[in-house]
Each structure stands twice: as C-alpha cells, then as structure tokens.
Short mmCIF file of C-alpha atoms in Angstrom, two decimals:
data_model
loop_
_atom_site.label_atom_id
_atom_site.label_comp_id
_atom_site.label_asym_id
_atom_site.label_seq_id
_atom_site.Cartn_x
_atom_site.Cartn_y
_atom_site.Cartn_z
CA MET A 1 -1.43 8.29 -6.45
CA LEU A 2 -1.29 7.92 -2.66
CA GLY A 3 -2.19 12.01 -2.66
CA LYS A 4 -4.95 11.30 -5.15
CA LEU A 5 -6.51 8.98 -3.11
CA TRP A 6 -6.50 10.59 0.09
CA LYS A 7 -7.49 14.06 -1.66
CA TYR A 8 -10.75 12.05 -2.38
CA ASP A 9 -10.95 10.07 0.87
CA PHE A 10 -10.82 13.65 2.44
CA LYS A 11 -13.93 15.06 0.43
CA ALA A 12 -15.79 12.07 0.96
CA THR A 13 -15.39 12.62 4.75
CA TRP A 14 -14.87 16.26 5.99
CA LEU A 15 -18.08 17.72 5.44
CA TYR A 16 -20.32 16.06 8.47
CA LEU A 17 -16.93 16.03 10.74
CA ILE A 18 -16.57 19.75 10.52
CA LEU A 19 -20.26 20.31 10.82
CA SER A 20 -20.04 17.86 14.29
CA TYR A 21 -17.16 20.13 15.55
CA VAL A 22 -18.94 23.19 14.62
CA ILE A 23 -21.63 21.94 16.99
CA LEU A 24 -19.53 20.91 19.94
CA VAL A 25 -17.57 24.32 19.71
CA GLY A 26 -20.66 26.48 19.58
CA TYR A 27 -21.96 24.13 22.52
CA THR A 28 -18.88 24.98 24.33
CA ILE A 29 -19.17 28.68 23.53
CA VAL A 30 -22.54 28.75 24.53
CA VAL A 31 -21.67 27.41 28.07
CA LYS A 32 -19.02 29.81 28.18
CA LEU A 33 -20.96 32.86 27.33
CA THR A 34 -23.40 31.91 29.92
CA GLY A 35 -20.78 33.09 32.76
CA ILE A 36 -21.50 29.97 34.89
CA GLU A 37 -18.65 28.65 36.76
CA ILE A 38 -17.89 25.52 38.03
CA GLY A 39 -17.89 24.48 41.67
CA MET A 40 -20.09 23.65 44.15
CA PRO A 41 -23.27 25.20 44.99
CA LYS A 42 -24.19 27.40 47.67
CA THR A 43 -27.56 25.60 48.15
CA VAL A 44 -28.25 22.32 46.80
CA GLU A 45 -31.87 23.50 45.48
CA SER A 46 -30.47 26.49 43.61
CA PHE A 47 -31.20 26.70 40.20
CA THR A 48 -28.27 28.37 38.99
CA TRP A 49 -26.65 25.06 40.27
CA LEU A 50 -28.80 22.80 38.32
CA MET A 51 -28.50 25.02 35.07
CA ARG A 52 -24.60 24.40 35.92
CA LEU A 53 -24.86 20.69 35.94
CA LEU A 54 -27.49 20.16 32.83
CA LEU A 55 -25.18 22.09 30.74
CA TYR A 56 -21.70 20.30 31.82
CA VAL A 57 -23.81 16.92 31.47
CA GLY A 58 -24.90 18.32 27.91
CA PHE A 59 -21.28 18.90 26.89
CA ILE A 60 -20.42 15.41 28.14
CA ILE A 61 -22.93 13.98 25.42
CA VAL A 62 -22.29 16.06 22.68
CA ALA A 63 -18.20 15.46 23.13
CA ILE A 64 -19.18 11.75 23.65
CA GLY A 65 -21.58 12.16 20.82
CA VAL A 66 -18.83 13.66 18.55
CA GLN A 67 -16.01 10.88 18.91
CA LEU A 68 -18.71 8.39 18.30
CA PHE A 69 -19.61 10.01 14.92
CA THR A 70 -15.95 10.28 13.89
CA TYR A 71 -15.65 6.43 14.43
CA VAL A 72 -18.73 5.68 12.66
CA GLN A 73 -17.52 7.98 9.71
CA ILE A 74 -14.45 6.30 9.44
CA ILE A 75 -16.14 2.74 9.61
CA ARG A 76 -18.38 3.64 7.32
CA ARG A 77 -16.07 4.97 4.42
CA PHE A 78 -13.74 2.46 4.70
CA TYR A 79 -16.57 -0.14 4.50
CA LYS A 80 -18.57 1.47 1.79
CA ASN A 81 -15.56 2.69 -0.31
CA MET A 82 -13.77 -0.82 -0.12
CA PHE A 83 -16.35 -3.74 0.21
CA SER A 84 -19.87 -2.18 -0.90
CA ASP A 85 -20.62 -1.39 -4.59
CA GLU A 86 -18.12 1.28 -4.70
CA GLY A 87 -15.48 -1.09 -3.97
CA TYR A 88 -16.13 -2.28 -7.73
CA LEU A 89 -14.50 1.00 -8.46
CA THR A 90 -11.73 1.51 -5.83
CA ASN A 91 -10.28 -2.14 -5.97
CA THR A 92 -10.05 -1.67 -9.91
CA LEU A 93 -8.02 1.84 -9.80
CA PRO A 94 -4.78 1.14 -11.32
CA VAL A 95 -3.05 1.43 -7.67
CA LYS A 96 -1.55 -1.03 -5.39
CA PRO A 97 -3.42 -2.82 -2.10
CA TRP A 98 -1.19 -1.21 -0.01
CA GLU A 99 -1.87 2.51 -1.54
CA LEU A 100 -5.16 2.45 -0.74
CA LEU A 101 -5.27 1.01 2.82
CA VAL A 102 -2.51 3.89 3.51
CA SER A 103 -4.79 6.34 2.10
CA LYS A 104 -7.67 4.82 4.58
CA VAL A 105 -5.59 4.53 7.38
CA LEU A 106 -4.42 8.11 7.14
CA ILE A 107 -7.72 10.00 6.67
CA GLY A 108 -8.69 7.94 9.94
CA ALA A 109 -6.31 8.74 11.84
CA PHE A 110 -6.24 12.47 10.98
CA TRP A 111 -10.31 12.56 11.66
CA ILE A 112 -9.58 10.90 15.22
CA ALA A 113 -6.62 12.94 15.92
CA LEU A 114 -8.36 16.02 14.79
CA THR A 115 -11.12 15.19 16.77
CA SER A 116 -9.23 14.93 20.01
CA LEU A 117 -7.64 18.20 19.41
CA VAL A 118 -11.07 19.87 19.14
CA MET A 119 -12.12 18.05 22.20
CA ALA A 120 -8.98 19.21 24.17
CA LEU A 121 -9.28 22.68 22.87
CA CYS A 122 -12.95 22.85 24.00
CA LEU A 123 -12.06 21.41 27.66
CA THR A 124 -9.57 24.05 27.93
CA VAL A 125 -11.94 26.73 27.03
CA LEU A 126 -14.34 25.28 29.62
CA GLY A 127 -11.46 24.86 32.09
CA THR A 128 -11.17 28.54 32.19
CA ALA A 129 -14.53 28.57 34.22
CA LEU A 130 -13.13 26.34 36.87
CA PRO A 131 -12.69 28.32 39.92
CA GLN A 132 -9.30 30.47 40.24
CA GLU A 133 -8.09 28.77 43.20
CA LEU A 134 -8.88 25.34 41.66
CA ARG A 135 -7.03 26.81 38.24
CA ARG A 136 -3.89 27.50 40.06
CA LEU A 137 -3.66 24.24 42.05
CA VAL A 138 -4.43 22.20 38.72
CA SER A 139 -1.86 24.29 36.91
CA GLY A 140 0.76 23.85 39.51
CA LEU A 141 0.25 19.88 39.81
CA PHE A 142 0.69 19.83 35.90
CA TRP A 143 3.76 21.58 36.23
CA ASP A 144 5.38 19.81 39.19
CA VAL A 145 4.60 16.43 37.22
CA MET A 146 6.44 18.13 34.04
CA ARG A 147 9.48 19.20 36.05
CA LYS A 148 9.87 15.83 37.79
CA VAL A 149 9.05 13.29 34.80
CA PRO A 150 12.03 11.93 33.10
CA LEU A 151 12.37 13.10 29.60
CA SER A 152 12.06 9.51 28.37
CA THR A 153 8.56 9.00 30.04
CA PHE A 154 7.54 12.12 28.27
CA ILE A 155 8.93 11.00 24.79
CA PHE A 156 7.15 7.51 25.02
CA THR A 157 4.02 9.03 26.03
CA VAL A 158 4.12 11.45 23.23
CA ILE A 159 5.03 8.84 21.00
CA LEU A 160 1.79 6.55 22.11
CA LEU A 161 -0.28 9.71 21.89
CA ILE A 162 0.53 9.77 18.04
CA LEU A 163 0.59 5.92 17.53
CA SER A 164 -2.99 5.62 19.01
CA PRO A 165 -5.01 6.89 16.35
CA PHE A 166 -3.31 4.54 13.79
CA GLN A 167 -3.97 1.84 16.58
CA SER A 168 -7.61 2.22 16.68
CA VAL A 169 -8.08 2.68 12.83
CA LEU A 170 -6.00 -0.38 12.13
CA THR A 171 -7.71 -2.20 14.76
CA LEU A 172 -11.19 -1.26 13.29
CA TYR A 173 -10.02 -2.13 9.77
CA ALA A 174 -8.61 -5.18 10.61
CA CYS A 175 -11.86 -6.62 11.94
CA ILE A 176 -13.69 -5.40 8.89
CA CYS A 177 -11.16 -7.03 7.08
CA ALA A 178 -11.58 -10.55 8.74
CA GLY A 179 -15.12 -9.78 8.27
CA GLN A 180 -14.57 -10.11 4.85
CA LEU A 181 -13.28 -13.67 4.81
CA PHE A 182 -16.97 -14.82 5.85
CA SER A 183 -19.29 -15.74 3.09
CA LYS A 184 -22.74 -14.28 4.74
CA MET A 185 -23.17 -11.65 7.77
CA ARG A 186 -19.81 -10.01 7.10
CA ILE A 187 -20.55 -6.90 9.48
CA LEU A 188 -22.00 -9.12 11.84
CA ALA A 189 -19.03 -11.29 11.65
CA ALA A 190 -16.65 -7.90 11.80
CA VAL A 191 -18.34 -6.34 15.17
CA LEU A 192 -18.26 -10.26 16.81
CA ILE A 193 -14.13 -10.13 16.09
CA TYR A 194 -14.17 -6.58 17.50
CA LEU A 195 -15.94 -7.50 20.36
CA GLY A 196 -13.82 -10.75 21.27
CA TYR A 197 -10.40 -8.86 20.35
CA LYS A 198 -11.75 -6.01 22.71
CA VAL A 199 -12.10 -8.96 25.63
CA VAL A 200 -8.67 -10.51 24.80
CA GLU A 201 -6.68 -7.39 24.78
CA SER A 202 -8.30 -6.31 27.73
CA VAL A 203 -7.22 -9.33 29.79
CA ILE A 204 -3.78 -9.85 28.49
CA GLY A 205 -3.58 -6.17 29.16
CA SER A 206 -4.84 -6.51 32.77
CA LEU A 207 -2.57 -9.22 33.19
CA PHE A 208 0.49 -7.79 32.14
CA SER A 209 -0.02 -4.68 34.30
CA ALA A 210 -0.68 -6.71 37.00
CA ILE A 211 3.23 -8.13 36.43
CA LEU A 212 4.70 -4.78 35.30
CA MET A 213 3.36 -3.08 38.47
CA ARG A 214 6.37 -4.98 40.32
CA PHE A 215 9.08 -3.48 38.18
CA THR A 216 7.67 -0.14 37.24
CA ASP A 217 8.99 3.30 38.54
CA GLU A 218 7.17 6.11 40.15
CA TYR A 219 6.14 7.35 36.49
CA GLY A 220 5.02 4.31 35.05
CA THR A 221 8.00 3.90 32.62
CA ILE A 222 8.46 0.34 31.98
CA GLN A 223 4.36 0.09 31.53
CA LEU A 224 4.72 2.73 28.94
CA ILE A 225 7.34 0.94 27.29
CA TYR A 226 4.98 -2.12 27.25
CA GLY A 227 1.98 0.01 25.90
CA LEU A 228 4.58 1.23 23.01
CA ILE A 229 5.46 -2.40 22.03
CA LEU A 230 2.01 -3.28 22.34
CA SER A 231 0.88 -0.73 19.90
CA LEU A 232 3.67 -1.54 17.76
CA ALA A 233 2.63 -4.62 17.34
CA ILE A 234 -0.97 -4.46 17.68
CA ILE A 235 -0.52 -1.51 14.13
CA ALA A 236 1.59 -4.31 12.30
CA GLY A 237 -0.60 -6.85 13.00
CA GLY A 238 -3.66 -5.20 11.82
CA TYR A 239 -1.80 -3.99 8.70
CA PHE A 240 -0.86 -7.40 8.00
CA VAL A 241 -4.55 -8.45 8.28
CA CYS A 242 -5.83 -5.74 6.23
CA HIS A 243 -2.96 -5.80 3.20
CA LEU A 244 -3.60 -10.04 3.43
CA VAL A 245 -7.41 -9.50 2.77
CA LEU A 246 -7.18 -6.98 0.18
CA ASN A 247 -4.15 -8.36 -1.62
CA LYS A 248 -5.33 -12.25 -1.56
CA HIS A 249 -8.69 -12.58 0.13
CA LEU A 250 -10.92 -9.92 -1.58
CA ASN A 251 -14.46 -11.30 -2.80
CA LEU A 252 -17.09 -8.66 -2.97
CA GLU A 253 -20.79 -9.33 -2.52
CA MET B 25 0.66 -11.04 -31.23
CA ILE B 26 0.08 -11.84 -27.66
CA PRO B 27 -3.74 -12.12 -27.01
CA ILE B 28 -5.22 -9.52 -24.60
CA LEU B 29 -6.30 -12.03 -22.33
CA GLU B 30 -5.54 -15.41 -21.55
CA CYS B 31 -6.44 -18.25 -18.79
CA ARG B 32 -4.05 -20.75 -18.27
CA ASN B 33 -6.46 -23.63 -15.99
CA LEU B 34 -7.98 -21.01 -14.50
CA THR B 35 -9.70 -22.36 -11.37
CA LYS B 36 -11.76 -20.75 -8.51
CA ARG B 37 -13.29 -22.96 -5.82
CA TYR B 38 -15.39 -21.87 -3.12
CA GLU B 39 -15.44 -24.52 -0.31
CA GLN B 40 -17.54 -27.44 -2.11
CA LYS B 41 -18.29 -25.14 -5.16
CA VAL B 42 -16.18 -24.87 -8.18
CA ALA B 43 -16.95 -21.76 -10.08
CA LEU B 44 -14.72 -21.88 -12.74
CA GLY B 45 -12.96 -25.44 -13.31
CA GLY B 46 -9.72 -25.48 -15.34
CA ILE B 47 -10.61 -22.71 -17.86
CA ASN B 48 -8.01 -22.65 -20.91
CA LEU B 49 -9.10 -19.65 -23.13
CA GLN B 50 -7.48 -17.09 -25.41
CA ILE B 51 -9.21 -13.90 -26.47
CA PRO B 52 -7.37 -11.94 -29.72
CA ARG B 53 -7.28 -8.26 -29.79
CA GLY B 54 -9.53 -6.14 -31.97
CA ARG B 55 -12.64 -8.54 -31.20
CA ILE B 56 -15.86 -7.95 -29.85
CA VAL B 57 -16.34 -11.20 -27.69
CA GLY B 58 -19.67 -12.53 -25.98
CA LEU B 59 -19.22 -14.36 -22.43
CA LEU B 60 -22.45 -16.15 -22.61
CA GLY B 61 -24.12 -18.39 -20.03
CA PRO B 62 -27.10 -18.59 -17.42
CA ASN B 63 -27.12 -17.54 -14.06
CA GLY B 64 -24.26 -19.27 -11.98
CA SER B 65 -22.21 -20.52 -15.12
CA GLY B 66 -18.83 -18.83 -13.85
CA LYS B 67 -18.94 -15.47 -15.83
CA THR B 68 -18.74 -12.88 -13.13
CA THR B 69 -16.19 -14.98 -11.38
CA LEU B 70 -14.02 -14.93 -14.89
CA ILE B 71 -14.83 -11.05 -14.62
CA LYS B 72 -14.04 -10.52 -11.07
CA ILE B 73 -10.35 -12.22 -11.56
CA ALA B 74 -9.53 -10.61 -14.74
CA THR B 75 -10.38 -7.02 -12.65
CA GLY B 76 -8.45 -8.28 -9.67
CA LEU B 77 -11.53 -8.01 -7.57
CA LEU B 78 -10.76 -12.13 -6.83
CA THR B 79 -8.11 -14.51 -6.74
CA PRO B 80 -8.04 -17.56 -8.60
CA THR B 81 -7.72 -21.07 -6.41
CA GLU B 82 -5.55 -22.39 -9.13
CA GLY B 83 -4.18 -21.36 -12.73
CA GLU B 84 -3.27 -17.68 -14.20
CA LEU B 85 -4.48 -14.66 -15.89
CA TRP B 86 -2.78 -12.78 -18.19
CA ILE B 87 -3.83 -9.34 -19.71
CA GLY B 88 -1.79 -7.92 -22.40
CA GLY B 89 1.00 -10.19 -21.35
CA TYR B 90 0.62 -8.91 -17.65
CA PRO B 91 -0.58 -11.01 -14.60
CA VAL B 92 -3.54 -9.55 -12.84
CA GLY B 93 -2.28 -6.25 -11.22
CA VAL B 94 -1.56 -2.49 -11.40
CA GLU B 95 -0.56 -3.02 -14.92
CA THR B 96 -3.31 -4.97 -16.07
CA LYS B 97 -5.94 -2.71 -14.08
CA LYS B 98 -4.45 0.48 -16.23
CA MET B 99 -5.34 -1.57 -19.59
CA VAL B 100 -8.75 -3.30 -18.34
CA SER B 101 -11.85 -0.57 -18.71
CA TYR B 102 -14.77 -2.46 -16.32
CA LEU B 103 -18.32 -1.70 -16.04
CA PRO B 104 -19.90 -3.88 -13.51
CA GLU B 105 -23.46 -4.78 -13.36
CA HIS B 106 -24.66 -2.46 -10.62
CA THR B 107 -24.30 1.23 -10.10
CA TYR B 108 -20.36 1.60 -8.54
CA ILE B 109 -20.13 4.96 -8.60
CA PRO B 110 -20.03 7.06 -5.81
CA LEU B 111 -23.64 8.63 -5.55
CA HIS B 112 -22.27 11.71 -3.21
CA MET B 113 -20.44 12.97 -6.34
CA ARG B 114 -21.46 14.98 -9.06
CA VAL B 115 -21.03 14.31 -12.68
CA GLU B 116 -18.29 16.59 -13.01
CA GLU B 117 -16.35 15.06 -10.19
CA ILE B 118 -16.48 11.81 -11.09
CA LEU B 119 -15.05 13.15 -14.38
CA SER B 120 -12.32 14.36 -12.48
CA TYR B 121 -11.97 11.17 -10.33
CA PHE B 122 -11.62 9.11 -13.77
CA GLU B 123 -8.95 11.80 -15.17
CA ASP B 124 -7.20 11.45 -11.76
CA PHE B 125 -6.76 8.08 -11.89
CA TYR B 126 -6.93 7.04 -15.80
CA GLU B 127 -4.22 8.22 -17.89
CA ASP B 128 -6.14 6.92 -20.85
CA PHE B 129 -9.69 8.90 -19.78
CA ASP B 130 -10.46 11.23 -22.62
CA ARG B 131 -12.42 13.59 -20.68
CA GLU B 132 -13.53 15.38 -23.62
CA ARG B 133 -15.19 12.16 -25.25
CA ALA B 134 -16.95 12.11 -22.19
CA SER B 135 -18.17 15.09 -21.92
CA VAL B 136 -19.74 15.07 -25.63
CA MET B 137 -21.55 11.85 -25.06
CA LEU B 138 -23.17 13.54 -21.66
CA GLU B 139 -24.11 16.33 -23.64
CA HIS B 140 -25.81 14.54 -26.05
CA LEU B 141 -27.87 12.70 -23.03
CA ASN B 142 -28.48 16.12 -21.76
CA ILE B 143 -26.73 15.06 -18.73
CA ASP B 144 -26.00 18.23 -16.28
CA PRO B 145 -22.25 17.71 -15.22
CA ALA B 146 -23.43 19.79 -12.00
CA GLN B 147 -25.81 17.32 -11.32
CA SER B 148 -25.54 14.81 -8.18
CA LEU B 149 -25.55 11.28 -9.03
CA LYS B 150 -27.87 9.88 -6.05
CA THR B 151 -30.86 12.40 -7.99
CA MET B 152 -30.48 10.40 -11.24
CA SER B 153 -32.65 7.63 -12.38
CA LYS B 154 -31.13 4.23 -12.58
CA GLY B 155 -30.98 4.25 -16.41
CA THR B 156 -29.53 7.51 -15.92
CA LYS B 157 -26.96 6.48 -13.54
CA GLU B 158 -26.12 3.10 -15.84
CA LYS B 159 -25.86 5.79 -18.90
CA VAL B 160 -23.14 7.98 -17.04
CA GLN B 161 -21.45 5.09 -15.91
CA LEU B 162 -21.11 3.43 -19.22
CA ILE B 163 -19.87 6.80 -20.75
CA LEU B 164 -17.40 6.85 -18.22
CA VAL B 165 -16.29 3.20 -18.96
CA MET B 166 -16.31 3.71 -22.96
CA SER B 167 -14.30 7.16 -22.52
CA ARG B 168 -11.09 5.69 -21.87
CA ARG B 169 -8.94 4.71 -24.43
CA ALA B 170 -8.33 0.63 -23.12
CA SER B 171 -6.90 -2.13 -24.64
CA LEU B 172 -9.83 -4.40 -23.04
CA TYR B 173 -13.14 -3.54 -22.22
CA ILE B 174 -14.70 -5.50 -20.15
CA LEU B 175 -18.72 -5.02 -19.85
CA ASP B 176 -20.74 -7.17 -17.27
CA GLU B 177 -24.63 -7.48 -18.14
CA PRO B 178 -24.59 -3.92 -19.36
CA ILE B 179 -28.32 -4.03 -21.16
CA GLY B 180 -29.65 -5.91 -18.39
CA GLY B 181 -32.48 -4.05 -16.25
CA VAL B 182 -32.61 -1.13 -18.79
CA ASP B 183 -35.49 -0.23 -21.61
CA PRO B 184 -34.99 -1.41 -25.03
CA ALA B 185 -34.24 2.44 -26.41
CA ALA B 186 -31.59 2.45 -23.63
CA ARG B 187 -30.43 -1.05 -24.76
CA ASP B 188 -29.79 0.63 -28.42
CA TYR B 189 -28.05 3.25 -27.07
CA ILE B 190 -25.59 1.09 -24.95
CA LEU B 191 -24.85 -0.97 -27.79
CA ARG B 192 -24.40 1.87 -30.63
CA THR B 193 -21.95 3.45 -27.96
CA ILE B 194 -20.16 0.34 -27.45
CA ILE B 195 -19.48 -0.14 -30.82
CA THR B 196 -18.78 3.56 -31.89
CA ASN B 197 -16.48 4.20 -28.86
CA PHE B 198 -13.86 1.77 -28.66
CA ASP B 199 -10.43 1.56 -30.61
CA SER B 200 -9.91 -1.01 -33.62
CA ASP B 201 -7.20 -2.78 -31.67
CA ALA B 202 -9.06 -2.89 -28.53
CA THR B 203 -11.23 -5.67 -27.33
CA VAL B 204 -14.62 -5.90 -25.63
CA LEU B 205 -15.66 -8.43 -23.65
CA ILE B 206 -19.38 -8.52 -23.19
CA SER B 207 -20.96 -10.63 -20.69
CA THR B 208 -24.56 -11.45 -20.65
CA HIS B 209 -27.58 -13.74 -20.98
CA LEU B 210 -29.62 -11.54 -23.35
CA ILE B 211 -28.21 -12.95 -26.47
CA ALA B 212 -30.66 -11.69 -29.20
CA ASP B 213 -30.21 -8.04 -28.37
CA ILE B 214 -26.38 -8.11 -28.64
CA GLU B 215 -25.71 -11.17 -30.94
CA GLN B 216 -25.48 -8.98 -33.92
CA VAL B 217 -22.59 -6.96 -32.74
CA LEU B 218 -20.53 -10.11 -31.57
CA ASP B 219 -17.43 -11.40 -33.45
CA ASP B 220 -16.81 -14.21 -31.26
CA VAL B 221 -18.76 -15.85 -28.51
CA ILE B 222 -18.27 -18.19 -25.47
CA PHE B 223 -20.53 -20.01 -23.76
CA LEU B 224 -19.95 -21.21 -20.25
CA LYS B 225 -21.46 -23.78 -18.13
CA TYR B 226 -20.93 -24.66 -14.86
CA GLY B 227 -17.86 -23.11 -14.77
CA ARG B 228 -16.25 -24.83 -17.93
CA ILE B 229 -16.55 -23.63 -21.58
CA VAL B 230 -18.85 -25.61 -23.69
CA GLU B 231 -18.16 -23.61 -26.80
CA ALA B 232 -16.07 -20.84 -28.26
CA GLY B 233 -15.14 -19.46 -31.62
CA ASP B 234 -15.94 -17.15 -34.41
CA ALA B 235 -19.49 -16.36 -34.32
CA GLU B 236 -20.34 -16.59 -38.21
CA SER B 237 -18.72 -20.07 -38.16
CA ILE B 238 -20.96 -21.28 -34.92
CA ARG B 239 -24.05 -19.94 -36.86
CA SER B 240 -22.83 -21.63 -40.07
CA ARG B 241 -22.39 -24.83 -38.26
CA ALA B 242 -25.04 -25.02 -35.83
CA GLY B 243 -27.41 -23.88 -38.55
CA LYS B 244 -28.95 -21.49 -36.05
CA SER B 245 -28.76 -18.12 -34.24
CA ILE B 246 -26.30 -18.05 -31.41
CA ASP B 247 -29.74 -17.13 -29.18
CA ALA B 248 -31.05 -20.33 -30.78
CA LEU B 249 -28.08 -22.20 -29.95
CA PHE B 250 -27.53 -20.79 -26.77
CA ARG B 251 -31.47 -22.12 -25.91
CA GLU B 252 -30.33 -25.18 -26.43
CA VAL B 253 -27.05 -25.67 -24.49
CA PHE B 254 -28.44 -24.50 -21.49
CA ARG B 255 -32.13 -25.93 -21.39
CA CYS B 256 -33.50 -26.37 -18.39
#
C-alpha cells in the first residue's frame, strides 16, 4: 500500500515542481550562454558589470523562489490531502496511519532533496563562470580540506545531509498536526507553533554550540555529533507527534 | 449473526459539549437504515467514529466484529456530505485510485453507471458541476461491494430529479446482505426506502426500530413523527 500511496502523492505534486526546476535550469543556461564571467569590474560604471550583477541577483531570487515553492507545495499537499475535504477520502482508505504518514514524509523529503540537487547543479554550472584563478583556488581549497578531514567527520556530514530533508519535513508536518488539536484557526495555530519551535531551536542550538566550542576539534566533530543526535531526536519527535494526532486525535472540520 | 455495526456505551465529548452520550446500538445486516435527526444531533459524529475519522471519548464501536481500523475500512464504503475526491484528477484516474485501494471496487459497474450519465471518463473533476461531482462520488461509493455503506446526507443540496436518481442508485446497487446507513434530515424523500430508523437527539437515541412498526405504533409517517419529536 505504501508504494501506491507514494505513487499518488508523486502524481499530485510533480508537475509544478518540475516546471519550477525547468525555470531555474533555463535561467542558469541563459546566464551561462551570455558568457558573462563573475569577477570584479574593470570600471564600476560599466554596463557589463551592471548586467552581470542583475543576472546573478536574478539567479539568487529565482533559486530562493524555487526553494520556497518546494516547501509550499509539500505543505500544501500534506494539509490538503490529510486535513481538508480530501482528508475524508485519505483517512478512510484501508491503510494504517503510519503508511499515510511515511508516504507523505518520503515525498516531501524526495522533493526537498531533488530541489537541493538541482540548485547544486545550477551553481556548479554558474561556478564555471568564475575566473580561472579563482576556480583553481576554490578547487584547491576543497581538495585540501577533503584530504585532511577525518573519515568520521565526513561520514557524519553525509549522514546529516541525508537526514536534513526528513528533519525539515517532519518538523513542518508535526506543526501542522499539532495545529489540528485546536478547534478553530488551525492553520494560524500551526504557523505559530512552527515559529515558536524555531525560536526555541535557535536558542537551544546557540547555547549548545557555545558550550561545545570548548571541546570540539578543528573540524567540529563534536558539534557534528550533537547535530546528528539533535536531528534524530527531532525526526523521532516529529514522527511521534504526527502519528499520535493521526491515530488518536483526528477531527476533520 | 454478528450485527454489522455495534456501539457499546459510545460517547464523544468536546470540552463542555457532549456530542454522543452513551450510545448502545446494534444494526443488523441486509437493512436500509435511516439515521435521522436535526443538525447537531450527533449523526455526523457517529458516522465519523464508524469511519475512523474520529476517536470516541468512551465506549466502543465495532463493525462486522472488528474494532474500527484497517479491517473495518475495507468493509465500509463511505460517502461524506461534501466533495472529497481530489479535484485535480480525471474520472478515469479516480476510478484507478479506487481500484488500487479497494479490493471490492467493481470498475465495470462504475463505468456502466458513468456511461448512463454521459460522464466522460477523461473529464476533470474540477470542470464538473456540483451535482455531477456528487453523482460521480455516489457511483464510486456504490460500486464497491461493501458490507456497510454509510451515506451522509446523500440527497441534500441536489434537485429532485437528482434525488430520485441517487435513491434509485442506492437501492439497485447494494448487495442484499449489505447494510446501508443513510444519515439525513430530508425524511419525506427517503422514508419509502427505509427498513429501520434511528432518531438521534442531543447525542442520544430517542427512537429506534423497524420503520413499519414505528409507523403503525405512532399512527403517522416517519416524517410526521420526526417533526413531532424534533419540534423547535
């Protein structure tokens, strides 16, 4: 059943997200084809410099827009399919609540990861527009770090990167589910819960970072371990909240 | 034989309000049952608990001998009051959706009914009128070979011709040993098809039993009795 649920979640979300990627990739190709190099202008007043600036600012705007759009689509799909009118169909399917939840988590994490990948590819393409000396310097620095960093630090970083989309998605879903516990203004409640959570996360994160700074090595291994534990705790907590609401406290309007 | 639906001291409270208060009920198989009551009497609350959309505060509800869960969702075909099918889908896609998730879904039956109504399977649901969407929903629900059909206000908000069509579809498309539970406050239109009736008032059962016996005892139609019991 999980496969079928994921299939329909994918069908409901792919079109506009792929279109947004096409726009981002298209814009990147346009910038690349203009042949404009990134670098300091020979004269501040030059028209070329201005064009360059506008094009790269434009890329940042489009990239942020695509990122935000991905999150909006994920949130929209979850809320609409689980808690609006469609929820009367979804929640009466002969599937376990955890299967509904896992399907939504997987589709959300999939799109976040894919958006990140597309952005990374576009940045790589734009990176080829750096002046050659700068490209060599960046590449040199990168391989230097890669040679020196311990394997454990590398592994922790990769694991954190893999967990990151799941953490983001479950945080959002848990806030939406928590909002369902209110009888009125559920969307507003979910937004406020999310903002409150972000404040708490930021405060606690800063506190622990300051404490851990005393004990960490030059590669921030202790902080990575803390980040990993925190990420797993948030994923577990988010899943628990969602499952509890879907299983015991569902009350569609 | 195990009743298709059984409630034991079923209660649902919301803060200060009691939506259902200690309901004890058994609905047998093979009957068309009217769940009657004014707005706020607890009909939708009872239906939501039966379909797994709400958990009770106290008590239990069993369907076909199972507590509400995955097994009962396989047995229950539910039509809510409003449009619940995803509007971005085309008709043929929603047919595939039902086929994917419900083993008892009869696609052939659904296709025949859609053809009778001249509904194009390639048509998107969002381009349909409200009445047509409701008919599509009803066709999907009645095309399942379920043990219990729960229809929440199936004839509210539609024209008289559509009401006749809906009632005909309900009567002609369920298996003889299946039960149909219809929640409505439009009694006059539905009275002639009901085998049993349950009157709900302020979350409690005030009358329940065989429709014909109730009519004989009260000396009036179910509709007239309803107006009397629920007089404002």
